[in-house]
XYZ file of C-alpha atoms in Angstrom:
476
model
C -20.000 -11.382 -18.205
C -19.248 -8.271 -16.195
C -22.387 -6.637 -14.769
C -22.693 -2.990 -13.749
C -25.168 -3.463 -10.898
C -28.070 -5.469 -9.499
C -31.635 -4.526 -10.399
C -33.396 -2.684 -7.583
C -35.355 -4.988 -5.319
C -38.934 -3.877 -4.436
C -39.126 -6.224 -1.440
C -35.866 -4.843 -0.088
C -37.184 -1.288 -0.535
C -40.220 -2.186 1.579
C -37.993 -3.677 4.290
C -35.926 -0.455 4.357
C -39.003 1.534 5.314
C -38.959 -0.233 8.696
C -35.317 0.788 9.394
C -33.886 4.015 10.819
C -32.153 6.356 8.394
C -28.620 5.647 7.256
C -25.964 7.540 9.222
C -25.493 11.004 7.661
C -21.764 10.464 7.088
C -22.322 7.132 5.347
C -25.198 8.586 3.342
C -22.925 11.331 1.999
C -20.251 8.810 1.036
C -22.996 6.802 -0.674
C -23.963 9.862 -2.724
C -20.384 10.670 -3.727
C -19.879 7.106 -4.985
C -22.763 7.592 -7.427
C -20.360 9.566 -9.618
C -20.181 7.977 -13.080
C -16.481 8.752 -13.612
C -15.491 6.916 -10.416
C -17.563 3.932 -11.510
C -16.029 3.870 -14.990
C -12.454 3.953 -13.670
C -13.021 0.753 -11.704
C -15.039 -0.912 -14.454
C -12.258 -0.357 -17.010
C -9.812 -2.318 -14.849
C -12.232 -5.099 -13.925
C -13.130 -5.610 -17.594
C -9.551 -6.783 -18.283
C -9.926 -9.992 -16.269
C -10.546 -12.027 -19.449
C -10.424 -11.207 -23.154
C -14.233 -11.185 -23.461
C -15.273 -10.345 -19.911
C -17.694 -7.687 -21.176
C -19.324 -9.974 -23.740
C -19.584 -13.591 -22.630
C -19.552 -15.866 -19.590
C -21.794 -16.205 -16.579
C -22.902 -13.085 -14.741
C -20.191 -11.722 -12.454
C -20.349 -9.822 -9.192
C -21.486 -6.308 -10.229
C -18.878 -3.561 -10.475
C -20.884 -1.321 -8.148
C -20.911 -3.978 -5.421
C -17.144 -4.562 -5.691
C -16.358 -0.842 -5.543
C -18.529 -0.164 -2.515
C -17.413 -3.232 -0.569
C -13.764 -2.229 -1.058
C -14.618 1.241 0.269
C -16.389 -0.282 3.302
C -13.356 -2.460 3.968
C -11.060 0.545 4.424
C -13.629 2.892 5.974
C -14.090 0.431 8.835
C -10.504 -0.891 8.759
C -11.494 -4.545 8.496
C -10.331 -7.635 6.625
C -11.898 -9.181 3.531
C -13.492 -11.857 5.708
C -14.914 -9.231 8.056
C -16.345 -7.028 5.312
C -18.175 -10.055 3.891
C -19.654 -10.802 7.318
C -20.561 -7.164 8.076
C -22.318 -6.600 4.749
C -24.138 -9.938 4.996
C -25.326 -9.102 8.519
C -26.369 -5.448 8.005
C -29.341 -4.302 5.933
C -27.906 -0.766 5.901
C -24.607 -1.979 4.447
C -26.511 -4.157 1.977
C -28.188 -0.948 0.798
C -24.908 0.993 0.756
C -23.132 -1.757 -1.227
C -26.168 -2.223 -3.519
C -26.331 -5.940 -2.711
C -29.997 -5.806 -1.670
C -31.236 -9.368 -0.978
C -28.701 -11.014 -3.289
C -25.859 -13.220 -2.105
C -22.904 -11.239 -0.733
C -19.655 -12.088 -2.594
C -17.243 -14.054 -0.424
C -13.803 -12.830 0.594
C -11.858 -14.794 -2.039
C -14.052 -13.420 -4.830
C -13.512 -9.895 -3.554
C -9.739 -10.420 -3.381
C -9.580 -11.652 -6.975
C -11.476 -8.628 -8.250
C -9.534 -6.184 -6.053
C -6.213 -7.432 -7.429
C -7.271 -6.368 -10.937
C -7.375 -2.684 -9.990
C -4.127 -0.906 -10.898
C -2.259 1.516 -8.661
C -2.475 4.226 -11.360
C -6.248 3.774 -11.443
C -6.455 4.440 -7.706
C -4.402 7.629 -8.172
C -6.914 8.819 -10.801
C -9.762 7.724 -8.525
C -8.386 9.853 -5.692
C -7.873 12.799 -8.046
C -11.542 12.569 -9.028
C -12.500 12.439 -5.332
C -10.590 15.730 -4.827
C -12.434 17.277 -7.775
C -15.771 16.203 -6.284
C -14.725 17.823 -3.004
C -14.059 21.038 -4.947
C -17.429 20.859 -6.752
C -19.314 20.425 -3.466
C -17.272 23.118 -1.704
C -15.609 20.798 0.779
C -12.366 22.431 -0.345
C -11.358 25.466 -2.391
C -7.922 24.198 -3.420
C -6.395 27.562 -2.500
C -4.124 26.305 0.287
C -1.673 23.432 0.000
C 0.543 21.742 2.563
C 2.812 18.892 1.556
C 4.759 16.357 3.582
C 6.034 12.776 3.468
C 5.820 9.712 5.668
C 6.743 6.033 5.569
C 4.351 3.104 5.206
C 6.141 0.028 6.499
C 5.956 -3.394 4.889
C 4.688 -6.263 7.043
C 8.082 -7.919 7.650
C 10.223 -8.730 10.675
C 13.486 -6.795 11.225
C 15.836 -8.244 8.600
C 19.015 -10.237 9.215
C 21.051 -12.351 6.820
C 20.661 -15.518 8.891
C 16.897 -15.172 9.168
C 16.519 -14.552 5.441
C 18.626 -17.623 4.676
C 16.438 -19.704 6.981
C 13.280 -18.314 5.346
C 14.693 -19.198 1.926
C 15.435 -22.766 3.007
C 11.961 -23.120 4.490
C 10.129 -21.928 1.354
C 12.266 -23.865 -1.145
C 12.293 -27.086 0.873
C 8.530 -26.923 1.366
C 7.960 -26.416 -2.372
C 10.305 -29.273 -3.306
C 8.472 -31.551 -0.864
C 5.124 -30.729 -2.475
C 6.593 -31.328 -5.937
C 7.956 -34.690 -4.781
C 4.448 -35.703 -3.741
C 3.097 -34.551 -7.101
C 5.255 -36.627 -9.438
C 7.715 -39.515 -9.246
C 10.050 -37.677 -11.650
C 10.983 -35.226 -8.883
C 11.518 -38.124 -6.474
C 14.026 -39.629 -8.917
C 15.963 -36.339 -9.220
C 15.822 -35.134 -5.599
C 15.937 -37.834 -2.938
C 14.009 -37.223 0.263
C 16.255 -36.242 3.167
C 16.034 -37.979 6.504
C 16.748 -34.830 8.507
C 14.420 -31.825 8.680
C 16.397 -29.204 6.734
C 14.055 -26.386 7.717
C 14.511 -27.128 11.421
C 18.307 -27.307 11.021
C 18.355 -23.888 9.308
C 16.123 -22.405 12.003
C 18.353 -23.782 14.790
C 21.452 -22.381 13.067
C 19.783 -18.972 12.861
C 19.058 -19.027 16.574
C 22.651 -20.080 17.374
C 24.029 -17.276 15.187
C 21.878 -14.720 16.992
C 22.861 -16.003 20.446
C 26.551 -16.084 19.503
C 26.812 -12.626 17.932
C 25.119 -10.979 20.907
C 28.327 -11.542 22.918
C 30.230 -9.086 20.650
C 33.659 -10.643 21.358
C 36.249 -11.519 18.720
C 35.841 -15.217 19.417
C 32.070 -14.870 19.071
C 32.520 -13.199 15.673
C 34.710 -16.074 14.427
C 32.238 -18.651 15.722
C 29.415 -16.713 14.072
C 31.239 -16.784 10.713
C 31.657 -20.555 10.948
C 27.943 -20.979 11.652
C 27.142 -18.644 8.752
C 29.273 -20.797 6.414
C 27.338 -23.898 7.463
C 24.027 -22.098 6.922
C 25.109 -20.773 3.503
C 26.248 -24.262 2.442
C 22.888 -25.697 3.517
C 21.064 -22.951 1.596
C 23.141 -23.587 -1.546
C 22.317 -27.296 -1.382
C 18.628 -26.418 -1.051
C 18.865 -24.095 -4.073
C 20.499 -26.895 -6.059
C 17.650 -29.284 -5.197
C 15.096 -26.617 -6.062
C 16.733 -25.912 -9.445
C 16.626 -29.607 -10.408
C 13.014 -29.764 -9.270
C 12.173 -26.726 -11.398
C 13.562 -28.423 -14.514
C 11.242 -31.382 -13.939
C 8.188 -29.215 -13.182
C 8.604 -27.268 -16.413
C 7.858 -30.489 -18.296
C 4.571 -30.981 -16.399
C 1.260 -29.543 -17.625
C -0.933 -29.699 -14.504
C -2.062 -26.521 -12.742
C -0.371 -27.584 -9.507
C 2.944 -28.134 -11.297
C 2.718 -24.698 -12.913
C 1.938 -23.087 -9.576
C 4.907 -24.778 -7.870
C 7.121 -23.908 -10.822
C 6.116 -20.248 -10.519
C 6.990 -20.290 -6.810
C 10.460 -21.700 -7.490
C 11.074 -19.252 -10.340
C 10.330 -16.426 -7.934
C 12.271 -17.572 -4.866
C 15.410 -19.180 -6.369
C 16.835 -15.858 -7.713
C 15.928 -14.105 -4.459
C 17.695 -16.800 -2.432
C 20.804 -16.507 -4.608
C 20.766 -12.763 -4.013
C 20.526 -13.321 -0.236
C 23.505 -15.729 -0.401
C 25.570 -13.173 -2.337
C 24.552 -10.434 0.120
C 25.623 -12.608 3.066
C 28.956 -13.392 1.417
C 29.733 -9.728 0.853
C 28.614 -8.513 4.287
C 29.715 -11.349 6.588
C 32.694 -13.012 4.891
C 34.205 -10.073 2.971
C 33.172 -7.300 5.424
C 31.828 -5.118 2.616
C 29.383 -2.266 3.100
C 26.578 -3.196 0.719
C 24.668 -0.105 -0.554
C 21.086 0.101 0.670
C 19.660 0.025 -2.862
C 21.428 -3.314 -3.491
C 20.175 -4.986 -0.324
C 17.170 -7.249 -0.040
C 15.423 -6.984 3.313
C 12.819 -9.719 2.787
C 12.367 -12.501 0.253
C 8.613 -12.069 0.708
C 8.620 -8.288 0.121
C 11.718 -7.703 -2.057
C 10.412 -4.307 -3.167
C 10.754 -2.842 0.362
C 13.273 -0.006 0.733
C 15.578 0.774 3.653
C 14.653 4.255 4.874
C 16.587 6.268 7.475
C 14.837 9.542 8.366
C 16.614 10.349 11.620
C 13.541 9.633 13.756
C 14.520 8.658 17.297
C 11.615 6.217 17.713
C 12.201 4.653 14.268
C 15.846 5.072 13.225
C 15.423 2.590 10.350
C 12.169 1.729 8.569
C 11.461 -0.903 5.919
C 8.807 -0.115 3.364
C 8.217 2.851 1.075
C 8.228 6.592 1.477
C 5.018 8.246 0.309
C 4.431 11.930 -0.384
C 1.096 13.633 0.276
C -0.564 16.857 -0.871
C -3.260 18.089 1.516
C -5.488 21.032 0.657
C -7.803 23.085 2.844
C -10.763 21.047 4.035
C -8.534 18.092 4.969
C -8.531 16.456 1.511
C -5.408 14.597 0.347
C -5.553 15.690 -3.277
C -2.492 13.781 -4.472
C -0.129 11.065 -3.295
C 2.817 9.252 -4.789
C 4.956 6.316 -3.703
C 8.660 7.159 -3.962
C 11.517 4.901 -4.983
C 14.184 4.540 -2.305
C 14.804 7.456 0.052
C 15.159 10.559 -2.163
C 15.818 14.012 -0.780
C 12.743 15.931 0.341
C 13.970 18.965 -1.588
C 13.054 17.284 -4.895
C 9.383 16.795 -3.910
C 8.330 20.451 -4.073
C 8.010 20.836 -7.850
C 6.044 17.567 -8.428
C 3.660 18.539 -5.622
C 2.864 21.946 -7.126
C 2.527 20.445 -10.606
C 0.120 17.785 -9.292
C -1.985 20.477 -7.607
C -2.131 22.427 -10.861
C -3.228 19.301 -12.763
C -6.007 18.495 -10.264
C -7.483 21.962 -9.675
C -6.452 23.789 -12.898
C -4.908 26.595 -10.882
C -1.913 26.997 -8.543
C -2.509 27.322 -4.803
C -2.550 30.801 -3.323
C -0.571 29.453 -0.362
C 1.805 26.470 -0.394
C 3.848 25.266 2.578
C 6.342 22.549 3.435
C 8.988 21.699 6.031
C 12.465 23.191 6.075
C 13.856 20.124 4.308
C 12.255 21.364 1.076
C 13.739 24.851 1.234
C 15.900 26.090 -1.596
C 16.080 29.329 -3.555
C 15.168 27.400 -6.700
C 12.040 25.967 -5.046
C 10.856 29.400 -3.901
C 11.494 30.808 -7.376
C 9.596 27.933 -9.019
C 6.573 28.527 -6.765
C 6.435 32.240 -7.569
C 6.811 31.557 -11.307
C 3.829 29.172 -11.111
C 1.732 31.897 -9.517
C 1.869 30.886 -5.837
C 1.337 34.087 -3.886
C 2.675 32.818 -0.550
C 5.374 30.130 -0.645
C 6.109 29.128 2.956
C 9.458 27.323 3.064
C 11.402 28.013 6.285
C 15.135 28.167 5.740
C 17.290 25.810 7.867
C 20.562 26.867 9.481
C 21.946 30.407 9.356
C 19.513 33.159 8.373
C 20.391 36.669 7.339
C 18.575 39.610 8.922
C 16.559 40.036 5.735
C 15.491 36.375 5.838
C 14.510 36.641 9.506
C 12.287 39.624 8.730
C 10.743 37.689 5.829
C 9.835 34.745 8.044
C 8.380 37.037 10.748
C 5.672 38.374 8.481
C 2.140 37.608 9.624
C 1.207 35.520 6.568
C 4.369 33.408 6.947
C 3.800 32.778 10.675
C 0.116 31.903 10.232
C 1.024 29.676 7.276
C 3.534 27.781 9.397
C 0.878 27.228 12.057
C -1.574 25.920 9.460
C 1.092 23.651 7.966
C 1.488 21.828 11.306
C -1.924 20.263 10.703
C -0.513 17.961 8.014
C 1.034 15.862 10.785
C -2.442 15.332 12.210
C -3.751 14.222 8.804
C -0.912 11.694 8.489
C -1.656 10.440 12.008
C -5.348 9.914 11.161
C -4.473 8.042 7.966
C -2.174 5.749 9.935
C -4.472 5.124 12.886
C -7.901 5.040 11.242
C -7.124 3.830 7.722
C -4.166 1.486 8.088
C -1.313 3.501 6.560
C 1.019 2.642 9.431
C 1.796 -0.812 8.021
C 0.851 -2.423 4.720
C -0.791 -5.823 5.189
C -1.077 -6.631 1.475
C 1.665 -8.545 -0.338
C 3.852 -7.507 -3.238
C 4.487 -4.164 -4.887
C 1.022 -4.018 -6.449
C -0.485 -4.916 -3.074
C 1.420 -2.006 -1.522
C -0.037 0.367 -4.130
C -3.542 -0.943 -3.426
C -3.117 -0.590 0.327
C -1.892 3.017 0.162
C -4.399 4.050 -2.502
C -7.519 2.672 -0.804
C -6.351 4.002 2.582
C -6.084 7.563 1.269
C -9.355 7.267 -0.669
C -11.156 6.045 2.464
C -9.634 8.896 4.467
C -10.877 11.466 1.955
C -14.370 9.965 1.821
C -14.554 9.994 5.623
C -13.617 13.702 5.657
C -16.159 14.485 2.933
C -18.819 12.523 4.815
C -18.329 14.703 7.894
C -18.040 18.010 6.024
C -21.091 20.248 5.477
C -22.165 20.412 1.815
C -25.329 20.810 -0.263
C -25.408 17.270 -1.569
C -28.409 15.104 -2.419
C -28.286 11.929 -0.344
C -30.436 8.803 -0.312
C -31.850 7.663 3.008
C -32.967 4.134 3.912
C -36.611 4.998 3.255
C -35.817 5.824 -0.358
C -36.293 9.605 -0.106
C -33.905 12.250 -1.384
C -32.701 14.771 1.151
C -30.375 17.773 0.978
C -27.376 17.605 3.287
C -26.407 20.956 4.811
């Protein structure tokens, strides 16, 4: 049965009296997390683990503990294993996470609960955080600056040969485990004497070494090696398909798990084979939206932003709204690599939904400029829309962009790059370490939430906080 929290421990309260006060920043974050709406958002998702999670079963890890440990994980940029160890070792973090003297949930338990939280829930959670910042005067919501960045997936630079070798490795490994599970698979797929995974890996290395020479003969040799690798991959897919048919007739948990793995990777492998055929053998230019850059992260997009240091990135483009006070009031994960120009209207609409009023000043880079975007901002009630025009400018436009409010707005807008840098360096938004599309949503959502809580913890506000001695204080 899902529990809300642990009962307060009198012995733990006495122990706290011997400790120094909690750090002011952490104490403020602790107070903000007392908000009932934040708690209910997480509880609603965790209650969907089983049909009767709220009614029956043994007592679970409390919702409050799960929420606060996930916040600690991203505030301190640590792994699930580390957050378990840190909370277990620190009386202050035990107080912050409301664990008291109870057993700290282990990393696998925390992962299972964290995976139940939806990406949409984290967006609502962050919106509520922005509203709390407004209530406690950390922000006024009068100034908005919006910009995008890329969060990369945790994959190696893609190549057709490497993806084929990865496919062979995963499928062959799964078939081997299925062969050990039941004799029926052994009868259908005979064990090979040679190590297929090693052969595929060696072929991949030979293809890379050959194609580096960039001669016509090297290209022909590379195609021959590719044909051998594709044939080997097709044979592996055939073995995996026959294995899948046998596993579907099994009822054990292990058989179902292996069957699920094959159901996931066989179609992806077939797509990689088709992609290789089109690109290598038929010399076709495959559109970016049709390519698969990793069989482990098939959701990753190919993004070209013209950055000299990163000409091509693999992951997802995210768009951020930052308001005065350093709060990221809204974020969204974009599909593919859409034009920046189309992000202006959703950003203003999201600001209106969060703060119930349009910003007095809204700014963006020149990539978002258009007459329609400026008109839309003024119709919404934005007093100062700061969108520098790229390319040729008429004399009237030059005079418009030389006005004091426009120049000062452009200077203030430059700070959004610093906010993005902090999110990447301090809260892990440079590269997503979670797996899958839902894992990507979790990683981005918790990173931005942690960034906002860190800003609110440092900001001056009249907020009641709880110190380690159990006394209420007013933060100024």
